[in-house]
XYZ file of C-alpha atoms in Angstrom:
679
model
C 14.205 -20.412 -6.595
C 12.559 -20.032 -9.933
C 12.181 -23.264 -11.952
C 11.855 -21.164 -15.170
C 14.537 -20.634 -17.697
C 16.782 -17.582 -16.622
C 16.532 -15.579 -19.792
C 18.646 -12.882 -18.130
C 21.605 -15.271 -18.109
C 21.261 -16.670 -21.601
C 23.140 -13.934 -23.204
C 26.918 -13.201 -22.729
C 27.479 -11.364 -19.304
C 27.605 -7.578 -19.554
C 29.727 -5.560 -17.234
C 27.701 -4.385 -14.265
C 26.987 -0.798 -13.408
C 29.900 0.538 -11.234
C 27.430 1.194 -8.316
C 26.750 -2.507 -8.008
C 30.495 -3.066 -7.368
C 31.151 -0.893 -4.401
C 28.813 0.282 -1.581
C 30.167 3.850 -1.484
C 29.244 4.320 -5.148
C 25.741 2.675 -4.764
C 25.205 4.964 -1.658
C 25.967 7.963 -3.709
C 23.655 7.064 -6.417
C 20.818 6.215 -3.849
C 21.371 9.630 -2.292
C 20.763 11.126 -5.726
C 17.509 9.111 -5.880
C 16.423 10.318 -2.609
C 17.223 13.962 -3.396
C 14.883 13.611 -6.461
C 12.166 12.084 -4.361
C 12.527 8.726 -6.012
C 13.105 6.843 -2.851
C 12.368 7.714 0.785
C 14.948 8.604 3.491
C 13.695 5.414 5.171
C 14.780 3.226 2.232
C 18.204 4.604 2.138
C 18.554 4.367 5.866
C 17.759 0.547 5.636
C 20.582 0.234 3.072
C 22.842 1.804 5.411
C 21.689 -0.234 8.374
C 22.231 -3.411 6.417
C 25.777 -2.367 5.494
C 26.406 -1.681 9.222
C 25.256 -5.245 10.014
C 27.335 -6.823 7.389
C 30.080 -4.602 5.903
C 31.159 -7.466 3.614
C 27.770 -7.790 2.060
C 27.551 -7.374 -1.655
C 25.938 -4.085 -2.988
C 23.568 -6.314 -4.645
C 22.144 -7.402 -1.190
C 22.023 -3.910 0.010
C 20.284 -2.573 -3.141
C 17.711 -5.461 -2.811
C 16.932 -4.436 0.717
C 16.470 -0.751 -0.370
C 14.221 -1.711 -3.244
C 12.120 -3.991 -1.044
C 11.553 -1.176 1.319
C 10.759 1.327 -1.659
C 8.248 -1.162 -2.883
C 6.723 -1.604 0.626
C 6.172 2.167 0.611
C 4.214 1.806 -2.595
C 2.009 -0.996 -1.249
C 3.817 -4.138 -2.353
C 4.420 -6.609 0.328
C 7.475 -8.013 -1.421
C 9.740 -7.667 -4.473
C 9.646 -10.237 -7.367
C 13.220 -10.215 -8.498
C 12.418 -11.887 -11.756
C 9.710 -9.351 -12.620
C 11.948 -6.452 -11.380
C 14.711 -7.428 -13.778
C 12.392 -7.754 -16.712
C 11.041 -4.230 -16.611
C 12.985 -2.339 -13.844
C 11.529 1.265 -14.383
C 7.960 0.015 -14.592
C 8.095 -2.437 -11.647
C 9.627 0.313 -9.502
C 7.503 3.023 -10.853
C 10.647 5.158 -11.259
C 10.925 7.971 -12.128
C 7.717 8.900 -10.345
C 5.011 11.535 -10.971
C 5.870 14.416 -13.277
C 9.264 12.853 -14.157
C 7.756 9.609 -15.483
C 8.798 9.033 -19.041
C 11.488 11.587 -19.090
C 15.107 10.784 -20.158
C 17.017 10.966 -16.808
C 20.321 9.529 -15.694
C 20.670 6.838 -13.094
C 17.409 5.160 -13.993
C 16.713 1.680 -12.636
C 16.960 0.103 -16.142
C 20.523 1.578 -16.318
C 21.521 0.417 -12.892
C 20.387 -3.172 -13.371
C 21.378 -3.492 -16.898
C 23.497 -6.683 -17.208
C 22.470 -8.198 -13.991
C 21.215 -11.740 -14.200
C 18.726 -13.407 -11.760
C 21.080 -16.148 -10.747
C 23.840 -13.623 -10.041
C 21.513 -11.617 -7.803
C 20.296 -14.793 -6.056
C 23.730 -15.863 -5.500
C 24.684 -12.696 -3.837
C 21.726 -12.955 -1.595
C 22.668 -16.443 -0.572
C 26.124 -15.367 0.707
C 24.996 -13.264 3.713
C 23.206 -13.787 6.960
C 21.173 -10.811 6.180
C 18.996 -13.071 4.102
C 17.444 -16.295 4.982
C 14.406 -18.384 3.823
C 12.488 -17.344 7.013
C 13.630 -20.294 9.106
C 15.394 -17.811 11.467
C 14.898 -14.207 11.863
C 16.809 -11.988 9.381
C 16.254 -8.517 7.930
C 15.340 -9.975 4.528
C 13.655 -13.278 3.573
C 14.008 -14.863 0.116
C 11.359 -17.382 0.045
C 12.427 -20.940 -0.908
C 11.623 -21.961 -4.514
C 10.445 -18.440 -5.468
C 12.003 -15.145 -6.450
C 9.894 -13.090 -3.878
C 12.031 -11.099 -1.440
C 10.452 -9.727 1.744
C 11.307 -7.536 4.757
C 11.035 -10.018 7.601
C 8.032 -8.421 9.352
C 5.870 -8.371 6.161
C 6.867 -11.990 5.409
C 5.621 -12.917 8.838
C 2.420 -11.058 8.454
C 1.690 -12.813 5.061
C 2.475 -16.348 6.439
C 0.241 -15.888 9.515
C -2.638 -14.265 7.680
C -2.579 -17.304 5.238
C -2.474 -19.800 8.144
C -5.279 -18.132 10.046
C -7.526 -17.880 7.106
C -6.818 -21.479 6.221
C -7.725 -22.611 9.672
C -11.167 -20.997 9.280
C -12.038 -22.491 5.961
C -13.247 -25.784 7.582
C -17.080 -25.960 7.037
C -19.389 -25.447 10.130
C -22.191 -27.920 10.660
C -25.586 -26.499 10.039
C -29.107 -27.772 10.465
C -30.228 -27.740 6.913
C -33.940 -27.964 7.605
C -33.825 -24.954 9.936
C -31.679 -23.158 7.431
C -34.193 -23.632 4.620
C -37.079 -22.307 6.748
C -35.144 -19.181 7.769
C -34.056 -18.496 4.130
C -37.789 -18.689 3.196
C -38.605 -16.095 5.948
C -35.827 -13.802 4.628
C -36.089 -14.110 0.781
C -38.657 -14.308 -1.980
C -39.434 -18.035 -2.310
C -39.988 -17.474 -6.208
C -37.279 -15.093 -7.434
C -37.313 -13.956 -10.954
C -33.549 -14.485 -11.386
C -30.795 -16.361 -9.582
C -30.846 -14.801 -6.065
C -27.086 -14.294 -5.232
C -27.964 -12.543 -2.024
C -29.779 -15.688 -0.729
C -26.963 -17.876 -2.048
C -24.411 -15.636 -0.185
C -26.319 -16.100 3.098
C -26.437 -19.910 2.710
C -22.790 -20.136 1.680
C -21.376 -17.953 4.305
C -23.627 -19.297 7.143
C -21.712 -22.550 6.913
C -18.307 -21.038 7.369
C -16.238 -19.407 9.979
C -14.633 -17.217 7.433
C -16.587 -15.675 4.561
C -16.321 -12.912 2.023
C -19.209 -11.173 0.336
C -18.116 -9.173 -2.698
C -19.785 -7.215 -5.384
C -19.976 -3.816 -7.142
C -21.894 -0.756 -6.041
C -25.607 -1.266 -5.544
C -25.413 -5.150 -5.509
C -26.839 -5.164 -1.819
C -23.768 -6.111 0.265
C -25.168 -4.472 3.351
C -28.669 -5.860 2.794
C -27.289 -9.287 2.348
C -25.149 -9.142 5.476
C -28.098 -7.831 7.661
C -30.187 -10.813 6.378
C -27.191 -13.128 7.075
C -26.984 -11.699 10.776
C -30.662 -12.320 11.124
C -30.266 -15.881 9.872
C -27.336 -16.550 12.135
C -28.959 -14.936 15.242
C -32.216 -16.871 14.691
C -30.386 -20.108 14.424
C -28.365 -19.451 17.490
C -31.662 -18.581 19.469
C -32.872 -22.004 18.507
C -30.099 -23.358 20.449
C -30.563 -20.987 23.407
C -27.787 -18.637 22.615
C -27.397 -14.995 21.500
C -24.388 -14.186 19.175
C -22.237 -11.195 20.208
C -21.863 -9.436 17.027
C -19.386 -6.539 16.402
C -19.593 -4.357 13.183
C -16.532 -2.418 11.900
C -15.062 -0.525 8.913
C -11.527 0.728 8.198
C -12.370 4.417 8.468
C -14.800 6.662 10.375
C -16.459 7.815 7.163
C -16.938 4.150 6.058
C -18.280 3.360 9.640
C -20.787 6.255 9.555
C -22.092 5.104 6.104
C -22.495 1.496 7.333
C -24.267 2.636 10.404
C -26.829 4.351 8.235
C -27.168 1.467 5.868
C -27.447 -1.090 8.571
C -30.143 0.841 10.272
C -32.203 1.048 7.045
C -31.716 -2.552 6.260
C -32.683 -3.824 9.683
C -35.889 -1.721 9.465
C -37.043 -3.915 6.548
C -36.994 -7.054 8.613
C -39.818 -8.353 10.613
C -39.600 -7.407 14.400
C -38.772 -10.951 15.432
C -35.785 -11.025 12.968
C -34.425 -7.685 13.977
C -33.587 -8.972 17.401
C -29.828 -9.116 18.291
C -28.648 -7.187 15.231
C -26.511 -4.234 16.247
C -26.672 -0.923 14.737
C -23.519 0.600 16.076
C -20.440 0.444 13.568
C -16.849 1.369 14.861
C -13.561 1.671 13.143
C -11.176 -1.295 13.167
C -8.807 0.758 15.174
C -11.434 1.325 17.936
C -12.599 -2.233 17.707
C -9.150 -3.638 18.540
C -8.308 -0.933 20.959
C -5.440 0.909 19.233
C -2.559 2.108 21.829
C -1.687 5.711 20.827
C 1.946 5.981 19.558
C 2.406 2.281 19.074
C 1.503 -0.438 16.639
C -0.060 -2.389 19.379
C -3.676 -2.970 20.241
C -5.572 -3.943 23.361
C -7.092 -7.021 21.731
C -4.540 -9.541 20.445
C -3.756 -13.232 20.449
C -3.568 -13.444 24.243
C -6.456 -11.003 24.803
C -9.005 -11.680 22.130
C -12.136 -9.708 21.427
C -15.400 -10.586 23.121
C -17.272 -11.521 19.915
C -18.805 -14.550 18.339
C -18.966 -12.722 14.903
C -17.198 -9.841 13.353
C -18.287 -8.070 10.171
C -15.905 -5.706 8.396
C -17.288 -3.535 5.605
C -15.158 -1.836 2.833
C -12.687 -4.715 3.203
C -10.673 -3.568 0.082
C -9.189 -0.857 2.295
C -7.689 -3.253 4.851
C -3.865 -3.548 4.500
C -2.002 -6.785 5.325
C -0.752 -5.592 8.727
C -4.295 -4.685 9.884
C -5.716 -8.047 8.652
C -2.949 -9.824 10.674
C -4.012 -7.957 13.711
C -7.632 -8.569 13.188
C -7.162 -12.277 12.599
C -4.960 -12.568 15.619
C -7.500 -10.805 17.865
C -10.401 -13.123 16.848
C -11.425 -15.946 19.317
C -10.762 -19.347 17.595
C -14.498 -20.140 17.233
C -15.491 -16.698 16.079
C -16.709 -16.016 12.616
C -15.288 -13.221 10.363
C -17.249 -11.926 7.337
C -15.493 -9.432 5.076
C -17.676 -7.147 2.770
C -16.244 -5.132 -0.072
C -15.766 -4.638 -3.828
C -12.801 -6.469 -5.009
C -12.434 -4.300 -8.094
C -11.741 -1.079 -6.094
C -8.386 0.146 -5.277
C -6.407 -1.700 -2.694
C -5.430 -0.178 0.655
C -3.321 2.842 1.037
C -0.780 0.782 3.184
C 0.842 -2.318 1.941
C -1.056 -5.201 0.599
C -4.150 -5.965 -1.475
C -5.731 -8.530 0.760
C -9.370 -8.629 -0.627
C -8.043 -8.534 -4.097
C -5.714 -11.386 -3.363
C -8.454 -13.390 -1.661
C -11.095 -12.743 -4.330
C -8.859 -13.091 -7.481
C -11.059 -15.857 -8.844
C -14.452 -14.834 -7.551
C -15.981 -13.983 -10.985
C -15.864 -17.791 -11.848
C -17.739 -18.935 -8.819
C -15.315 -21.772 -8.276
C -17.540 -24.006 -6.310
C -17.059 -27.783 -5.849
C -19.670 -30.362 -6.232
C -20.315 -30.688 -2.441
C -20.752 -26.897 -2.140
C -23.158 -26.749 -5.139
C -25.184 -29.688 -3.782
C -25.523 -27.864 -0.270
C -26.670 -24.574 -1.938
C -29.179 -26.458 -3.998
C -30.706 -28.199 -0.837
C -30.684 -25.204 1.298
C -31.984 -22.609 -1.324
C -33.548 -24.579 -4.199
C -31.657 -22.384 -6.512
C -29.624 -24.026 -9.399
C -26.339 -22.370 -9.078
C -24.698 -25.440 -10.681
C -26.383 -24.578 -14.054
C -25.044 -20.999 -13.736
C -21.555 -22.208 -13.096
C -21.667 -24.698 -15.859
C -22.589 -21.918 -18.369
C -20.703 -19.025 -17.060
C -18.283 -19.991 -14.359
C -15.646 -22.546 -13.549
C -15.438 -25.293 -10.938
C -12.794 -25.334 -8.302
C -11.597 -27.633 -5.471
C -9.768 -24.859 -3.560
C -11.196 -24.386 -0.004
C -11.114 -20.654 -0.267
C -13.401 -20.495 -3.237
C -16.082 -22.282 -1.062
C -16.147 -19.252 1.213
C -16.550 -16.462 -1.255
C -19.867 -15.159 -2.612
C -20.037 -12.534 -5.271
C -23.242 -10.590 -5.730
C -23.778 -9.988 -9.527
C -26.918 -7.891 -9.806
C -26.751 -4.059 -9.219
C -29.998 -2.770 -7.810
C -28.728 0.800 -8.026
C -27.144 1.081 -11.417
C -29.368 -0.909 -13.958
C -28.966 -1.183 -17.794
C -30.221 2.511 -18.093
C -27.511 3.923 -15.638
C -24.550 5.602 -17.349
C -22.596 5.265 -14.091
C -23.065 1.682 -13.909
C -22.369 1.150 -17.659
C -19.240 3.012 -17.386
C -18.053 1.142 -14.314
C -18.606 -2.262 -16.094
C -16.859 -0.989 -19.265
C -13.916 0.119 -17.273
C -13.672 -3.219 -15.478
C -13.814 -4.927 -18.850
C -10.501 -3.312 -19.682
C -11.744 -2.300 -23.096
C -11.030 1.440 -24.026
C -13.519 0.965 -26.935
C -16.312 -0.088 -24.510
C -15.523 2.933 -22.365
C -15.812 5.243 -25.454
C -19.113 3.850 -26.535
C -20.557 4.483 -23.107
C -19.264 8.018 -22.854
C -20.673 8.749 -26.372
C -24.178 7.193 -25.629
C -25.592 10.413 -24.110
C -26.463 9.014 -20.620
C -28.093 11.699 -18.499
C -25.964 10.858 -15.434
C -22.661 11.105 -17.151
C -20.502 14.175 -18.188
C -17.289 14.375 -20.085
C -15.156 17.413 -20.182
C -11.884 17.500 -22.234
C -9.502 20.190 -20.789
C -6.976 22.456 -22.505
C -4.934 22.597 -19.295
C -4.960 22.310 -15.602
C -6.304 25.896 -15.276
C -8.931 25.358 -17.823
C -12.055 27.611 -16.734
C -14.241 24.436 -17.245
C -12.804 23.119 -13.923
C -13.754 26.366 -12.160
C -17.369 26.340 -13.521
C -17.780 22.684 -12.635
C -16.643 22.997 -8.974
C -18.643 26.278 -8.583
C -21.941 25.320 -10.220
C -21.793 21.533 -10.850
C -24.142 21.359 -13.776
C -27.479 22.461 -15.254
C -30.151 23.077 -12.540
C -33.549 22.081 -13.935
C -35.558 23.415 -10.915
C -33.864 26.644 -10.088
C -30.941 25.830 -7.809
C -31.856 22.243 -6.960
C -32.459 18.995 -8.712
C -29.308 18.728 -10.692
C -25.602 17.881 -10.236
C -24.263 20.320 -7.718
C -20.926 22.072 -7.160
C -19.568 23.731 -4.044
C -21.724 26.891 -4.217
C -24.593 24.695 -3.197
C -23.242 23.756 0.302
C -21.923 27.308 0.967
C -25.258 28.850 0.263
C -26.802 26.319 2.577
C -24.279 27.345 5.211
C -25.097 31.073 4.984
C -28.854 30.639 4.524
C -29.416 28.096 7.416
C -27.376 29.772 10.173
C -29.303 29.642 13.455
C -30.030 33.012 15.121
C -29.028 31.663 18.448
C -26.620 29.241 20.038
C -29.096 26.449 20.830
C -27.353 23.230 20.727
C -30.073 21.332 18.808
C -30.291 24.205 16.219
C -26.564 24.250 15.745
C -26.505 20.308 15.187
C -29.328 20.582 12.704
C -27.640 23.411 10.855
C -24.336 21.441 10.844
C -25.971 18.206 9.519
C -27.637 20.117 6.730
C -24.262 21.738 5.638
C -22.374 18.409 5.877
C -25.124 16.721 3.758
C -24.947 19.462 1.199
C -21.160 19.287 1.141
C -21.516 15.575 0.319
C -23.595 16.438 -2.836
C -20.324 17.024 -4.717
C -16.614 15.963 -4.550
C -13.722 16.516 -6.938
C -11.334 13.488 -7.014
C -7.840 13.482 -8.440
C -5.318 10.814 -9.296
C -2.263 12.761 -8.062
C -1.302 14.797 -4.940
C 1.271 17.048 -6.495
C 1.692 19.011 -9.647
C -0.808 21.156 -11.606
C -3.260 18.248 -11.784
C -2.929 17.331 -8.196
C -4.918 17.843 -4.983
C -2.488 20.284 -3.349
C -2.537 22.840 -6.201
C -6.269 22.427 -6.983
C -7.394 22.996 -3.422
C -5.803 26.428 -3.401
C -7.226 27.266 -6.830
C -10.820 26.111 -5.852
C -10.627 28.283 -2.662
C -9.591 31.260 -4.891
C -12.691 30.591 -7.181
C -15.076 30.455 -4.070
C -13.482 33.544 -2.730
C -14.041 35.508 -5.989
C -17.646 34.323 -5.931
C -18.009 35.840 -2.443
C -18.729 32.413 -0.829
C -15.773 32.270 1.474
C -13.837 35.281 2.899
C -10.234 33.958 2.635
C -8.275 31.231 1.081
C -5.493 30.741 3.819
C -5.581 29.426 7.233
C -8.966 28.883 9.005
C -12.104 30.389 7.522
C -15.847 29.434 7.568
C -16.719 26.996 4.983
C -13.379 25.294 4.798
C -13.709 21.466 4.584
C -10.974 19.444 6.194
C -9.719 15.835 6.016
C -8.010 14.262 9.088
C -4.886 12.623 7.741
C -3.682 10.927 11.021
C -5.549 9.215 13.783
C -6.150 11.442 16.795
C -7.232 9.274 19.745
C -7.293 12.202 22.117
C -10.019 13.751 19.970
C -11.622 10.527 18.817
C -10.951 11.313 15.208
C -9.620 8.848 12.671
C -7.729 9.118 9.528
C -10.243 9.901 6.689
C -12.822 11.646 8.777
C -14.152 14.817 6.998
C -15.204 17.867 8.829
C -16.634 21.386 8.124
C -15.419 24.747 9.521
C -18.379 26.764 10.828
C -18.661 30.212 12.624
C -21.109 29.917 15.570
C -23.908 32.536 15.589
C -22.678 35.870 16.871
C -19.063 35.194 16.136
C -16.936 38.307 15.679
C -13.578 36.857 14.975
C -11.846 33.506 14.107
C -11.734 32.405 17.751
C -15.403 31.421 17.399
C -14.732 29.089 14.549
C -15.499 25.383 15.249
C -14.941 22.422 13.089
C -17.782 19.878 13.199
C -17.181 16.172 12.330
C -19.918 13.425 11.857
C -19.035 10.404 13.917
C -19.709 6.635 13.114
C -22.542 6.501 15.803
C -24.374 9.377 14.074
C -23.440 12.094 16.492
C -21.523 15.172 15.897
C -18.323 16.338 17.449
C -17.358 20.143 17.590
C -13.612 20.850 17.723
C -11.557 24.027 18.069
C -9.373 24.561 15.008
C -6.452 24.912 17.071
C -6.668 21.383 18.461
C -6.570 19.841 14.881
C -3.004 19.154 13.940
C -3.021 16.649 11.065
C -5.667 18.016 8.548
C -5.762 19.239 5.067
C -8.285 21.131 2.981
C -10.465 18.756 0.961
C -12.095 20.662 -1.904
C -10.157 18.026 -3.933
C -9.024 14.773 -2.482
C -7.268 11.751 -3.986
C -9.195 8.691 -5.164
C -7.614 6.681 -2.477
C -8.831 8.933 0.317
C -12.346 8.786 -1.096
C -12.797 5.118 -0.553
C -15.539 4.373 1.940
C -17.471 7.591 0.811
C -20.195 8.235 -1.528
C -21.178 11.531 -3.111
C -24.299 12.476 -5.164
C -22.131 14.099 -7.907
C -18.623 13.104 -8.216
C -16.032 14.435 -10.671
C -12.806 12.628 -11.438
C -9.816 14.565 -12.959
C -7.193 12.657 -14.817
C -3.907 14.412 -15.750
C -2.470 14.904 -19.130
C 0.789 13.170 -18.574
C 1.345 9.439 -18.202
C 1.697 8.200 -14.660
C 2.008 4.743 -13.090
C -0.887 5.582 -10.634
C -3.295 5.794 -13.451
C -4.938 2.279 -13.382
C -8.291 0.583 -14.102
C -8.877 0.265 -10.358
C -8.440 3.954 -9.774
C -10.872 4.967 -12.496
C -13.326 2.331 -11.356
C -13.093 3.516 -7.793
C -13.618 7.087 -8.903
C -16.696 6.428 -10.824
C -18.296 4.303 -8.120
C -18.057 6.980 -5.569
C -20.959 8.691 -7.446
C -24.431 7.785 -6.567
C -26.456 10.107 -8.969
C -24.056 11.975 -11.426
C -20.537 11.398 -12.573
C -18.271 13.858 -14.505
C -14.967 12.891 -16.098
C -12.307 15.536 -16.722
C -9.693 14.479 -19.001
C -6.354 16.312 -19.628
C -5.581 13.910 -22.448
C -7.857 11.223 -23.882
C -5.034 8.698 -24.272
C -4.429 8.673 -20.462
C -7.937 7.199 -19.949
C -7.254 4.491 -22.458
C -3.873 3.721 -20.828
C -5.482 3.547 -17.407
C -8.319 1.266 -18.519
C -5.681 -1.191 -20.007
C -3.463 -1.102 -16.790
C -4.315 -3.158 -13.647
C -2.811 -2.791 -10.299
C -0.449 -5.526 -9.672
C 0.909 -5.429 -5.975
C 3.587 -8.039 -5.471
C 2.352 -10.491 -2.770
C 2.464 -14.278 -2.210
C -0.828 -14.383 -0.200
C -2.990 -15.875 -2.963
C -0.513 -18.648 -3.819
C -0.347 -19.594 -0.012
C -4.108 -20.161 -0.076
C -4.231 -22.279 -3.237
């Protein structure tokens, strides 16, 4: 339990809310919460199930279970009871969405008013529904903490921490050969501290390694050189490493496939040997079994791999990380790539963020610094003494952070804005937006229906060379669609046309913070379709029509499509009705898949998408729309992720300037004990 002073119990005890005295009253209140959309039906069902298991359990226990389930649905692995009692509404993000900030009855602060931490802990200690994890139970209140888990998530967290720790033991390397290979791969006289070379040297000596960094810092280039290094060292011993490459989504896998191919091509022919180009999704790598949570590869049937690399690791949730680590052979290496400052996974957990919480500081011990100096000749110790902080934690010795962006330099507005947002300073953000960078645009809206949104999604921005060369909108891809249509049904011609349309569609994407409401994805998708129809670019706004972009929202193993895949609806040459419509998807291996619309069940139109869904993607021109009303989803990570989806131009649309300031000041805090278990 908490060793801190229980401030909640220091004042005279106040009477508890009547709903905390009887289950029937609590159930009635929770039903009202569900009817408003504050909690899920699943959360209430868990409370009822716990009551059936132990009818004598205190309503405090049953409420704890419901709130733990609710928080899991919001991405938290557990509930910190102490933090929850301090700020109930904020901790639970209730009321949600458009109701946030309104004076509504039955708010969590009203329900929990007068409840002390020790009183809640005592109630949890009186039932077999709660244990410290020593025996299976629905809820786990971890010893000497105030963290309450559902049993499954507690088990995932414990096992992930244990399996990561088991891989933190250094691997013996031949430093003389390491030095020579690094000279073959990197400039022997770098003009600045070469973090890419340091990352290769650091991770090559570990069975678990993380390479993190912002956009354009060269994560893919670095890992390709690392693979060349490890493969050449293995060949010296007469071995060839079995390397597997993966990403959480099909879109991210396709991007990594393209990036890997380009980076491998920059190596000498000898160093290219044994580096795979094919990237798969994590679900395909592990062999997902449709309709279950199980995979073909697991602890008793591990992957056939010596080394697994996973890109976009910020998107990996705790359960998937558990499955991946369980499926790794004991001696295999695991390397995670990702931007620690991006949004965490859609599902529960913030694994990369937890693991990289101290990455900015370096955190290397004397032995690690000495080894890096011997192998690379680079004085990282001087950097750490000036700008970082030493550490003796084993995890810190396995994390390399790339610190120089090759894509966004000092003259880049996108890079400057991303850095300003990460600093947490609204003043710094304002200065960047006012600096007049050519790659940044700012539009302040008078409302969700402001015509400026319509102009942006249609035209994008000024076109210095006719209809090309500047930031595009959706008119661009639809004109490419109509102008490039093949005159016959030749398969190669159709594929070439489809690739062109898909590429043109990727020139622009509107991102939103919310799904519902006037500022959300659902309403905007309909309004954008109406704008395009008025311009004569699409023929209808409902159902299936040519030019409709769609997003897969659930894995479809029969079709080989994964959650997050984006496709385009096209009419084949000579089509006379909708039956000839086909939806074309780019796959991770670079091929295309043509699908009948009728076979697609879990899809949605994607003129606008949430920032969460955009992870793993990149667009030449990205626009981010922030709503006018306060909302708990508006965070620094969300704004940063939206900005860094742009490669050439970024436009920020603000419903209210204060919401941007609020978001920059607010960090995502997902409740988890993973970081503490590894320190």
